[in-house]
PDB file of C-alpha atoms and ligand atoms in Angstrom:
ATOM      1  CA  MET M  34       3.692  -0.793   4.129  1.00 91.00           C
ATOM      2  CA  PRO M  35       4.848  -1.959   0.679  1.00 97.00           C
ATOM      3  CA  LYS M  36       3.819  -0.080  -2.446  1.00 98.00           C
ATOM      4  CA  LEU M  37       1.468  -1.234  -5.198  1.00 98.00           C
ATOM      5  CA  MET M  38       2.795  -1.957  -8.688  1.00 98.00           C
ATOM      6  CA  LEU M  39       0.228  -2.496 -11.433  1.00 98.00           C
ATOM      7  CA  ALA M  40       1.181  -5.126 -14.030  1.00 98.00           C
ATOM      8  CA  LEU M  41      -0.517  -3.657 -17.085  1.00 98.00           C
ATOM      9  CA  ASP M  42      -0.555  -6.684 -19.381  1.00 98.00           C
ATOM     10  CA  VAL M  43      -3.493  -5.623 -21.557  1.00 98.00           C
ATOM     11  CA  LEU M  44      -3.252  -5.754 -25.350  1.00 98.00           C
ATOM     12  CA  ASP M  45      -4.917  -2.523 -26.354  1.00 97.00           C
ATOM     13  CA  GLU M  46      -3.680   1.048 -25.974  1.00 98.00           C
ATOM     14  CA  PHE M  47      -7.069   2.585 -25.265  1.00 97.00           C
ATOM     15  CA  GLU M  48      -7.713   0.075 -22.476  1.00 98.00           C
ATOM     16  CA  ALA M  49      -4.176   0.485 -21.121  1.00 98.00           C
ATOM     17  CA  ILE M  50      -4.493   4.266 -20.853  1.00 98.00           C
ATOM     18  CA  LYS M  51      -8.013   4.050 -19.421  1.00 98.00           C
ATOM     19  CA  ILE M  52      -7.018   1.557 -16.692  1.00 98.00           C
ATOM     20  CA  SER M  53      -3.808   3.364 -15.826  1.00 98.00           C
ATOM     21  CA  GLU M  54      -5.658   6.686 -15.480  1.00 98.00           C
ATOM     22  CA  GLU M  55      -8.547   5.175 -13.486  1.00 98.00           C
ATOM     23  CA  THR M  56      -6.256   3.392 -11.033  1.00 98.00           C
ATOM     24  CA  SER M  57      -3.473   5.974 -10.752  1.00 97.00           C
ATOM     25  CA  GLU M  58      -4.816   7.328  -7.450  1.00 97.00           C
ATOM     26  CA  TYR M  59      -4.002   3.977  -5.791  1.00 98.00           C
ATOM     27  CA  VAL M  60      -1.094   2.682  -7.836  1.00 98.00           C
ATOM     28  CA  ASP M  61       2.505   3.688  -7.030  1.00 98.00           C
ATOM     29  CA  CYS M  62       4.219   2.341 -10.126  1.00 98.00           C
ATOM     30  CA  ILE M  63       3.211   0.729 -13.440  1.00 98.00           C
ATOM     31  CA  LYS M  64       4.959  -2.277 -14.943  1.00 98.00           C
ATOM     32  CA  ILE M  65       4.555  -2.913 -18.633  1.00 98.00           C
ATOM     33  CA  GLY M  66       6.033  -5.787 -20.554  1.00 98.00           C
ATOM     34  CA  TYR M  67       6.041  -7.567 -23.885  1.00 98.00           C
ATOM     35  CA  PRO M  68       2.250  -7.985 -24.157  1.00 98.00           C
ATOM     36  CA  LEU M  69       1.482  -4.243 -24.225  1.00 98.00           C
ATOM     37  CA  VAL M  70       4.664  -3.080 -25.976  1.00 98.00           C
ATOM     38  CA  LEU M  71       4.305  -5.675 -28.749  1.00 98.00           C
ATOM     39  CA  ALA M  72       0.641  -4.785 -29.159  1.00 98.00           C
ATOM     40  CA  THR M  73       1.550  -1.081 -29.462  1.00 98.00           C
ATOM     41  CA  ASP M  74       5.119   0.287 -29.511  1.00 98.00           C
ATOM     42  CA  LEU M  75       7.786   1.358 -27.025  1.00 97.00           C
ATOM     43  CA  GLY M  76       6.392   4.912 -27.078  1.00 97.00           C
ATOM     44  CA  ILE M  77       3.491   3.586 -24.974  1.00 98.00           C
ATOM     45  CA  VAL M  78       5.824   3.969 -21.983  1.00 98.00           C
ATOM     46  CA  LYS M  79       5.983   7.733 -22.454  1.00 97.00           C
ATOM     47  CA  ARG M  80       2.279   8.029 -23.218  1.00 98.00           C
ATOM     48  CA  ILE M  81       1.381   6.236 -19.962  1.00 98.00           C
ATOM     49  CA  LYS M  82       3.902   8.282 -17.993  1.00 97.00           C
ATOM     50  CA  ASP M  83       2.478  11.504 -19.453  1.00 97.00           C
ATOM     51  CA  LYS M  84      -1.113  10.518 -18.640  1.00 96.00           C
ATOM     52  CA  THR M  85      -0.473   9.278 -15.090  1.00 97.00           C
ATOM     53  CA  GLY M  86       2.722  10.920 -13.844  1.00 96.00           C
ATOM     54  CA  LYS M  87       3.718   7.496 -12.484  1.00 97.00           C
ATOM     55  CA  GLU M  88       7.015   5.685 -12.755  1.00 98.00           C
ATOM     56  CA  VAL M  89       6.898   3.084 -15.515  1.00 98.00           C
ATOM     57  CA  ILE M  90       9.138   0.022 -15.341  1.00 98.00           C
ATOM     58  CA  CYS M  91       9.734  -2.119 -18.428  1.00 98.00           C
ATOM     59  CA  ASP M  92       9.518  -5.809 -17.722  1.00 98.00           C
ATOM     60  CA  PHE M  93      11.503  -7.285 -20.617  1.00 98.00           C
ATOM     61  CA  LYS M  94      13.313  -9.883 -18.442  1.00 98.00           C
ATOM     62  CA  VAL M  95      16.382  -9.169 -20.527  1.00 98.00           C
ATOM     63  CA  ALA M  96      18.577 -12.293 -20.734  1.00 98.00           C
ATOM     64  CA  ASP M  97      21.278 -11.965 -23.363  1.00 98.00           C
ATOM     65  CA  ILE M  98      25.008 -11.501 -23.791  1.00 98.00           C
ATOM     66  CA  PRO M  99      26.393  -8.198 -22.459  1.00 98.00           C
ATOM     67  CA  SER M 100      26.552  -6.343 -25.787  1.00 98.00           C
ATOM     68  CA  THR M 101      22.954  -7.217 -26.695  1.00 98.00           C
ATOM     69  CA  ASN M 102      21.749  -6.427 -23.174  1.00 98.00           C
ATOM     70  CA  GLU M 103      23.433  -3.034 -23.530  1.00 98.00           C
ATOM     71  CA  LYS M 104      21.541  -2.243 -26.730  1.00 98.00           C
ATOM     72  CA  ILE M 105      18.200  -3.315 -25.240  1.00 98.00           C
ATOM     73  CA  ALA M 106      18.837  -1.265 -22.077  1.00 98.00           C
ATOM     74  CA  LYS M 107      19.765   1.877 -24.044  1.00 98.00           C
ATOM     75  CA  LEU M 108      16.548   1.756 -26.061  1.00 98.00           C
ATOM     76  CA  THR M 109      14.359   0.880 -23.073  1.00 98.00           C
ATOM     77  CA  LEU M 110      15.758   3.381 -20.562  1.00 98.00           C
ATOM     78  CA  ASN M 111      15.369   6.174 -23.084  1.00 97.00           C
ATOM     79  CA  TYR M 112      11.682   5.932 -22.105  1.00 97.00           C
ATOM     80  CA  ALA M 113      11.341   3.867 -18.937  1.00 98.00           C
ATOM     81  CA  ASP M 114      12.270   4.596 -15.315  1.00 98.00           C
ATOM     82  CA  GLY M 115      13.560   1.094 -14.864  1.00 98.00           C
ATOM     83  CA  ILE M 116      14.247  -2.198 -16.573  1.00 98.00           C
ATOM     84  CA  ILE M 117      13.890  -5.790 -15.425  1.00 98.00           C
ATOM     85  CA  CYS M 118      16.528  -8.333 -16.379  1.00 98.00           C
ATOM     86  CA  GLN M 119      17.233 -11.981 -15.642  1.00 98.00           C
ATOM     87  CA  GLY M 120      20.016 -12.811 -13.210  1.00 98.00           C
ATOM     88  CA  PHE M 121      20.765 -16.362 -14.381  1.00 98.00           C
ATOM     89  CA  VAL M 122      22.734 -15.060 -17.380  1.00 98.00           C
ATOM     90  CA  GLY M 123      25.492 -13.970 -14.972  1.00 98.00           C
ATOM     91  CA  PRO M 124      27.138 -10.807 -13.655  1.00 98.00           C
ATOM     92  CA  ASP M 125      28.645  -9.491 -16.918  1.00 98.00           C
ATOM     93  CA  SER M 126      25.238  -9.407 -18.621  1.00 98.00           C
ATOM     94  CA  VAL M 127      23.643  -7.655 -15.658  1.00 98.00           C
ATOM     95  CA  LYS M 128      26.540  -5.202 -15.341  1.00 98.00           C
ATOM     96  CA  ALA M 129      26.120  -4.210 -18.996  1.00 98.00           C
ATOM     97  CA  ILE M 130      22.621  -3.000 -18.125  1.00 98.00           C
ATOM     98  CA  MET M 131      23.781  -1.298 -14.927  1.00 98.00           C
ATOM     99  CA  ASP M 132      26.432   0.593 -16.924  1.00 98.00           C
ATOM    100  CA  VAL M 133      23.766   1.932 -19.282  1.00 98.00           C
ATOM    101  CA  ALA M 134      21.657   3.024 -16.296  1.00 98.00           C
ATOM    102  CA  LYS M 135      24.699   4.788 -14.793  1.00 98.00           C
ATOM    103  CA  GLU M 136      25.218   6.745 -18.024  1.00 98.00           C
ATOM    104  CA  TYR M 137      21.604   7.931 -17.992  1.00 98.00           C
ATOM    105  CA  ASN M 138      21.913   8.780 -14.286  1.00 98.00           C
ATOM    106  CA  LYS M 139      24.972  10.945 -14.876  1.00 97.00           C
ATOM    107  CA  LYS M 140      22.927  13.017 -17.337  1.00 96.00           C
ATOM    108  CA  ASP M 141      19.820  13.186 -15.145  1.00 95.00           C
ATOM    109  CA  PRO M 142      20.669  12.422 -11.492  1.00 95.00           C
ATOM    110  CA  LYS M 143      17.261  13.602 -10.263  1.00 93.00           C
ATOM    111  CA  ASN M 144      15.446  10.737 -12.001  1.00 93.00           C
ATOM    112  CA  PRO M 145      17.656   7.708 -11.437  1.00 97.00           C
ATOM    113  CA  LYS M 146      16.964   4.686 -13.628  1.00 98.00           C
ATOM    114  CA  LYS M 147      16.456   1.412 -11.778  1.00 98.00           C
ATOM    115  CA  VAL M 148      17.840  -2.002 -12.646  1.00 98.00           C
ATOM    116  CA  ILE M 149      15.790  -4.843 -11.203  1.00 98.00           C
ATOM    117  CA  MET M 150      16.891  -8.458 -11.449  1.00 98.00           C
ATOM    118  CA  VAL M 151      14.787 -11.628 -11.375  1.00 98.00           C
ATOM    119  CA  THR M 152      15.892 -14.252  -8.840  1.00 98.00           C
ATOM    120  CA  GLU M 153      13.171 -16.928  -8.616  1.00 98.00           C
ATOM    121  CA  MET M 154       9.916 -16.695 -10.544  1.00 98.00           C
ATOM    122  CA  SER M 155       6.425 -17.218  -9.125  1.00 97.00           C
ATOM    123  CA  HIS M 156       5.052 -20.000 -11.343  1.00 97.00           C
ATOM    124  CA  GLY M 157       5.278 -23.729 -10.552  1.00 97.00           C
ATOM    125  CA  GLY M 158       7.889 -24.450 -13.220  1.00 97.00           C
ATOM    126  CA  ALA M 159      10.339 -22.087 -11.537  1.00 97.00           C
ATOM    127  CA  THR M 160      11.030 -24.800  -8.950  1.00 97.00           C
ATOM    128  CA  SER M 161      12.594 -27.034 -11.648  1.00 97.00           C
ATOM    129  CA  PHE M 162      15.614 -24.989 -12.665  1.00 97.00           C
ATOM    130  CA  MET M 163      15.440 -21.512 -11.147  1.00 97.00           C
ATOM    131  CA  GLN M 164      14.850 -22.321  -7.486  1.00 97.00           C
ATOM    132  CA  PRO M 165      18.013 -24.425  -7.036  1.00 98.00           C
ATOM    133  CA  ILE M 166      20.196 -21.482  -8.164  1.00 98.00           C
ATOM    134  CA  ALA M 167      18.051 -18.579  -6.935  1.00 98.00           C
ATOM    135  CA  ASN M 168      19.891 -18.013  -3.634  1.00 98.00           C
ATOM    136  CA  GLU M 169      23.141 -17.552  -5.537  1.00 98.00           C
ATOM    137  CA  ILE M 170      21.414 -15.178  -7.960  1.00 98.00           C
ATOM    138  CA  ALA M 171      20.086 -13.180  -4.998  1.00 98.00           C
ATOM    139  CA  LYS M 172      23.607 -13.042  -3.549  1.00 98.00           C
ATOM    140  CA  MET M 173      24.862 -11.740  -6.893  1.00 98.00           C
ATOM    141  CA  ALA M 174      22.155  -9.059  -6.792  1.00 98.00           C
ATOM    142  CA  GLY M 175      23.497  -7.910  -3.416  1.00 97.00           C
ATOM    143  CA  ASP M 176      27.122  -8.016  -4.575  1.00 97.00           C
ATOM    144  CA  LEU M 177      26.394  -6.085  -7.780  1.00 97.00           C
ATOM    145  CA  LYS M 178      24.168  -3.645  -5.863  1.00 97.00           C
ATOM    146  CA  VAL M 179      21.314  -3.776  -8.339  1.00 98.00           C
ATOM    147  CA  ASN M 180      18.452  -1.574  -7.201  1.00 98.00           C
ATOM    148  CA  GLY M 181      15.884  -4.309  -6.825  1.00 98.00           C
ATOM    149  CA  ILE M 182      15.087  -7.994  -7.170  1.00 98.00           C
ATOM    150  CA  VAL M 183      12.006  -9.931  -8.257  1.00 98.00           C
ATOM    151  CA  ALA M 184      10.965 -12.724  -5.849  1.00 98.00           C
ATOM    152  CA  PRO M 185       7.745 -14.768  -5.592  1.00 98.00           C
ATOM    153  CA  SER M 186       4.667 -13.953  -3.496  1.00 98.00           C
ATOM    154  CA  THR M 187       3.472 -17.485  -4.230  1.00 98.00           C
ATOM    155  CA  ARG M 188       6.186 -18.798  -1.849  1.00 98.00           C
ATOM    156  CA  PRO M 189       6.459 -16.416   1.135  1.00 98.00           C
ATOM    157  CA  ALA M 190       9.226 -18.465   2.800  1.00 98.00           C
ATOM    158  CA  ARG M 191      11.344 -18.176  -0.351  1.00 98.00           C
ATOM    159  CA  LEU M 192      10.444 -14.502  -0.641  1.00 98.00           C
ATOM    160  CA  LYS M 193      11.810 -13.942   2.871  1.00 97.00           C
ATOM    161  CA  GLU M 194      14.999 -15.890   2.211  1.00 97.00           C
ATOM    162  CA  LEU M 195      15.722 -14.157  -1.114  1.00 98.00           C
ATOM    163  CA  LYS M 196      15.042 -10.703   0.361  1.00 98.00           C
ATOM    164  CA  GLU M 197      17.450 -11.392   3.220  1.00 97.00           C
ATOM    165  CA  ILE M 198      20.173 -12.677   0.887  1.00 97.00           C
ATOM    166  CA  ALA M 199      19.853  -9.770  -1.562  1.00 97.00           C
ATOM    167  CA  ASN M 200      20.509  -7.452   1.347  1.00 89.00           C
ATOM    168  CA  ASN M 201      20.001  -3.824   0.337  1.00 86.00           C
ATOM    169  CA  ALA M 202      17.920  -4.379  -2.790  1.00 96.00           C
ATOM    170  CA  PHE M 203      14.204  -3.579  -2.679  1.00 98.00           C
ATOM    171  CA  VAL M 204      11.862  -6.388  -3.703  1.00 98.00           C
ATOM    172  CA  ILE M 205       9.119  -6.353  -6.298  1.00 98.00           C
ATOM    173  CA  SER M 206       6.944  -9.397  -5.842  1.00 98.00           C
ATOM    174  CA  PRO M 207       4.344 -10.928  -8.177  1.00 98.00           C
ATOM    175  CA  GLY M 208       1.896 -13.698  -7.317  1.00 98.00           C
ATOM    176  CA  VAL M 209      -0.860 -12.095  -5.248  1.00 97.00           C
ATOM    177  CA  GLY M 210      -4.322 -12.133  -6.864  1.00 96.00           C
ATOM    178  CA  ALA M 211      -4.697 -14.365  -9.930  1.00 97.00           C
ATOM    179  CA  GLN M 212      -1.764 -16.615  -8.962  1.00 97.00           C
ATOM    180  CA  GLY M 213      -3.201 -17.217  -5.486  1.00 96.00           C
ATOM    181  CA  GLY M 214      -0.398 -15.778  -3.307  1.00 97.00           C
ATOM    182  CA  ASP M 215      -1.358 -15.107   0.320  1.00 96.00           C
ATOM    183  CA  LEU M 216      -1.127 -11.333   0.815  1.00 97.00           C
ATOM    184  CA  LYS M 217      -1.175 -11.625   4.626  1.00 97.00           C
ATOM    185  CA  GLU M 218       1.932 -13.818   4.564  1.00 98.00           C
ATOM    186  CA  VAL M 219       3.614 -11.581   1.994  1.00 98.00           C
ATOM    187  CA  LEU M 220       3.010  -8.531   4.174  1.00 98.00           C
ATOM    188  CA  LYS M 221       4.910 -10.194   7.011  1.00 97.00           C
ATOM    189  CA  VAL M 222       7.988 -10.165   4.758  1.00 97.00           C
ATOM    190  CA  LEU M 223       7.898  -6.978   2.674  1.00 97.00           C
ATOM    191  CA  ASP M 224       8.579  -3.441   3.933  1.00 97.00           C
ATOM    192  CA  GLU M 225       7.982   0.116   2.762  1.00 97.00           C
ATOM    193  CA  ASN M 226      10.746  -0.034   0.143  1.00 97.00           C
ATOM    194  CA  ASP M 227       9.173  -3.044  -1.580  1.00 98.00           C
ATOM    195  CA  TYR M 228       6.341  -3.484  -4.065  1.00 98.00           C
ATOM    196  CA  VAL M 229       3.499  -5.973  -4.368  1.00 98.00           C
ATOM    197  CA  ILE M 230       2.752  -6.544  -8.079  1.00 98.00           C
ATOM    198  CA  VAL M 231      -0.894  -7.085  -9.053  1.00 98.00           C
ATOM    199  CA  GLY M 232      -2.048  -7.568 -12.629  1.00 98.00           C
ATOM    200  CA  ARG M 233      -5.163  -9.528 -13.603  1.00 98.00           C
ATOM    201  CA  ALA M 234      -6.902  -9.062 -10.246  1.00 98.00           C
ATOM    202  CA  ILE M 235      -7.001  -5.357 -11.115  1.00 98.00           C
ATOM    203  CA  TYR M 236      -7.154  -5.017 -14.903  1.00 98.00           C
ATOM    204  CA  LEU M 237      -9.604  -7.924 -15.427  1.00 98.00           C
ATOM    205  CA  ASN M 238     -11.847  -6.770 -12.593  1.00 98.00           C
ATOM    206  CA  GLU M 239     -15.101  -5.211 -13.818  1.00 97.00           C
ATOM    207  CA  ASN M 240     -14.097  -2.141 -11.797  1.00 98.00           C
ATOM    208  CA  PRO M 241     -10.287  -1.812 -11.932  1.00 98.00           C
ATOM    209  CA  LYS M 242     -10.353   1.372  -9.848  1.00 98.00           C
ATOM    210  CA  GLU M 243     -12.230  -0.330  -6.985  1.00 98.00           C
ATOM    211  CA  SER M 244      -9.914  -3.316  -7.136  1.00 98.00           C
ATOM    212  CA  ALA M 245      -6.800  -1.108  -7.055  1.00 98.00           C
ATOM    213  CA  LYS M 246      -8.320   0.774  -4.114  1.00 98.00           C
ATOM    214  CA  LYS M 247      -8.979  -2.508  -2.298  1.00 98.00           C
ATOM    215  CA  TYR M 248      -5.380  -3.671  -2.776  1.00 98.00           C
ATOM    216  CA  LYS M 249      -4.020  -0.292  -1.697  1.00 98.00           C
ATOM    217  CA  GLU M 250      -6.122  -0.451   1.468  1.00 97.00           C
ATOM    218  CA  LEU M 251      -5.028  -4.038   2.160  1.00 97.00           C
ATOM    219  CA  LEU M 252      -1.415  -2.946   1.875  1.00 96.00           C
TER     220      LEU M 252
HETATM  221  O1  O7E P 294      -0.526 -12.738 -12.178  1.00 52.12           O
HETATM  222  P1  O7E P 294      -0.816 -11.291 -12.412  1.00 52.12           P
HETATM  223  O2  O7E P 294      -1.849 -11.062 -13.466  1.00 52.12           O
HETATM  224  O3  O7E P 294      -1.078 -10.536 -11.146  1.00 52.12           O
HETATM  225  O4  O7E P 294       0.501 -10.636 -13.047  1.00 52.12           O
HETATM  226  C1  O7E P 294       1.759 -10.849 -12.538  1.00 52.12           C
HETATM  227  C2  O7E P 294       2.756 -10.074 -13.351  1.00 52.12           C
HETATM  228  O5  O7E P 294       4.053 -10.325 -12.847  1.00 52.12           O
HETATM  229  C3  O7E P 294       2.810 -10.430 -14.835  1.00 52.12           C
HETATM  230  O6  O7E P 294       3.184  -9.286 -15.548  1.00 52.12           O
HETATM  231  C4  O7E P 294       3.911 -11.479 -14.910  1.00 52.12           C
HETATM  232  O7  O7E P 294       4.533 -11.490 -16.178  1.00 52.12           O
HETATM  233  C5  O7E P 294       4.864 -10.944 -13.849  1.00 52.12           C
HETATM  234  N1  O7E P 294       5.724 -11.917 -13.179  1.00 52.12           N
HETATM  235  C6  O7E P 294       5.210 -13.031 -12.579  1.00 52.12           C
HETATM  236  O8  O7E P 294       3.999 -13.249 -12.552  1.00 52.12           O
HETATM  237  N2  O7E P 294       6.059 -13.926 -11.993  1.00 52.12           N
HETATM  238  C7  O7E P 294       7.402 -13.734 -11.934  1.00 52.12           C
HETATM  239  O9  O7E P 294       8.100 -14.549 -11.361  1.00 52.12           O
HETATM  240  C8  O7E P 294       7.935 -12.577 -12.489  1.00 52.12           C
HETATM  241  C9  O7E P 294       7.082 -11.656 -13.059  1.00 52.12           C
HETATM  242  C10 O7E P 294       7.607 -10.390 -13.403  1.00 52.12           C
HETATM  243  O10 O7E P 294       6.964  -9.417 -13.551  1.00 52.12           O
HETATM  244  O11 O7E P 294       8.922 -10.275 -13.443  1.00 52.12           O
HETATM  245  C11 O7E P 294       9.402  -9.044 -13.367  1.00 52.12           C
HETATM  246  C12 O7E P 294       8.797  -8.313 -12.190  1.00 52.12           C
END
């Protein structure tokens, strides 16, 4: 049974806190990204963690040269339990982030920081440039031993292939709900170490708590 990750892409702090508190009974982890952090500030990560007691992962899809990735990772992991980066920038850029995570983990081994790398994205355009190189990116994820990869629920066959290639990495997978991914097919691929990511189908629902409950039960 995979876990449920809430993609909290709302643009208002009050709403973000309200939804994260209401749904926390059913949600295993919260993912926040540019929309909420740019609408508020990076401290929102700590405020949501304090209110919910949940792990918060920052989805900044970091994609820069190693030294810039390092700076972004240091600032982000000061608050967040994990960080999402792009794999297409190559192993040195990803390693720069992993090195920052290792430093934090030496200081606080009980709460290890996670580095999660995007392989192939869930939207249609990802088939143009990302899909042709995604298997190699997934192989790099396995070789580097990143903690997790991102792979698409909108294409369950690709999800399966990427998960197999990335070997020991857990998978966090967006595309169920608003993007139309077939949860039944996704559940044939993912296991208890993995996460199904749901955003709009929960936070835009008139009753986010009920929607989160429904997804948790379906999982
Ligand atoms: O479609 P929704 O509303 O359920 O939200 C999906 C979330 O996953 C949203 O935050 C979006 O930015 C993110 N996402 C994708 O939809 N597709 C991808 O390929 C990758 C991500 C993502 O989160 O990457 C890091 C996990």
